[in-house]
């Protein structure tokens, strides 16, 4: 599911600039890599769920269970604010 989100975001950004889309993808990968080291870095929004804001426009929603980090979704912040 989250992988599909990333592809959708990449394709959307790439319509304007492929270079910006690639930079954004690199930013997402770095944030997810940081979760491996600092899994509790996110802002708690629900029981066992965290929210890690990538930048002003997108966030990663993830869950930590035991020693595993599950990436649930990557979305535009507007989607979160509309709920």
Coordinates of C-alpha atoms in Angstrom, one line a residue:
X1 CA 0.0 0.0 0.0
X2 CA 2.6 2.6 1.0
X3 CA 4.7 1.7 -2.1
X4 CA 1.8 2.6 -4.3
X5 CA 1.4 5.9 -2.4
X6 CA 5.1 6.7 -3.2
X7 CA 4.7 5.9 -6.9
X8 CA 1.6 8.1 -7.1
X9 CA 3.4 11.0 -5.4
X10 CA 6.5 10.5 -7.5
X11 CA 4.4 10.5 -10.7
X12 CA 2.5 13.6 -9.7
X13 CA 5.6 15.6 -8.9
X14 CA 7.3 14.3 -12.0
X15 CA 4.7 15.9 -14.2
X16 CA 6.3 19.2 -13.3
X17 CA 9.9 18.1 -12.6
X18 CA 11.4 14.7 -12.8
X19 CA 14.4 16.0 -10.8
X20 CA 12.2 17.3 -8.0
X21 CA 10.3 14.0 -7.9
X22 CA 13.6 12.1 -7.6
X23 CA 14.8 14.4 -4.8
X24 CA 11.5 13.9 -3.0
X25 CA 11.9 10.1 -3.3
X26 CA 15.3 10.4 -1.8
X27 CA 13.8 12.4 1.1
X28 CA 11.2 9.7 1.8
X29 CA 13.8 6.9 1.8
X30 CA 16.0 8.9 4.2
X31 CA 13.0 9.5 6.6
X32 CA 12.2 5.8 6.5
X33 CA 15.8 4.9 7.1
X34 CA 15.8 7.2 10.2
X35 CA 12.8 5.2 11.5
X36 CA 15.1 2.2 11.7
X37 CA 17.3 4.1 14.2
X38 CA 14.7 6.3 15.9
X39 CA 11.3 4.4 15.6
X40 CA 9.7 6.7 18.2
X41 CA 10.5 9.9 16.4
X42 CA 6.9 10.4 15.1
X43 CA 4.1 12.3 16.7
X44 CA 1.6 9.9 18.3
X45 CA -1.8 10.2 16.8
X46 CA -3.5 6.9 17.8
X47 CA -2.7 3.9 19.9
X48 CA 0.4 2.2 18.3
X49 CA 0.4 4.6 15.4
X50 CA 2.7 7.5 14.7
X51 CA 2.9 10.3 12.3
X52 CA 6.2 11.5 10.8
X53 CA 6.0 14.7 8.8
X54 CA 8.4 14.6 5.9
X55 CA 8.0 18.2 5.0
X56 CA 5.2 20.8 4.9
X57 CA 3.3 18.8 2.3
X58 CA 3.6 15.0 3.0
X59 CA 3.7 12.6 5.9
X60 CA 4.4 9.0 6.6
X61 CA 2.0 7.1 8.9
X62 CA 3.6 4.1 10.5
X63 CA 3.2 1.5 13.2
X64 CA 5.8 -0.1 15.4
X65 CA 5.1 -3.6 16.7
X66 CA 7.9 -5.4 18.6
X67 CA 11.0 -4.9 16.4
X68 CA 9.2 -4.2 13.2
X69 CA 8.2 -0.9 11.6
X70 CA 5.2 -1.0 9.3
X71 CA 4.8 1.8 6.8
X72 CA 1.0 2.3 6.6
X73 CA 0.7 5.1 4.2
X74 CA 2.4 8.2 2.7
X75 CA 0.0 11.0 2.0
X76 CA -0.4 14.7 1.3
X77 CA -1.0 16.6 4.5
X78 CA -4.3 17.9 3.1
X79 CA -5.7 14.4 3.3
X80 CA -4.9 14.2 7.0
X81 CA -6.4 17.7 7.7
X82 CA -9.6 16.8 5.8
X83 CA -10.4 13.9 8.1

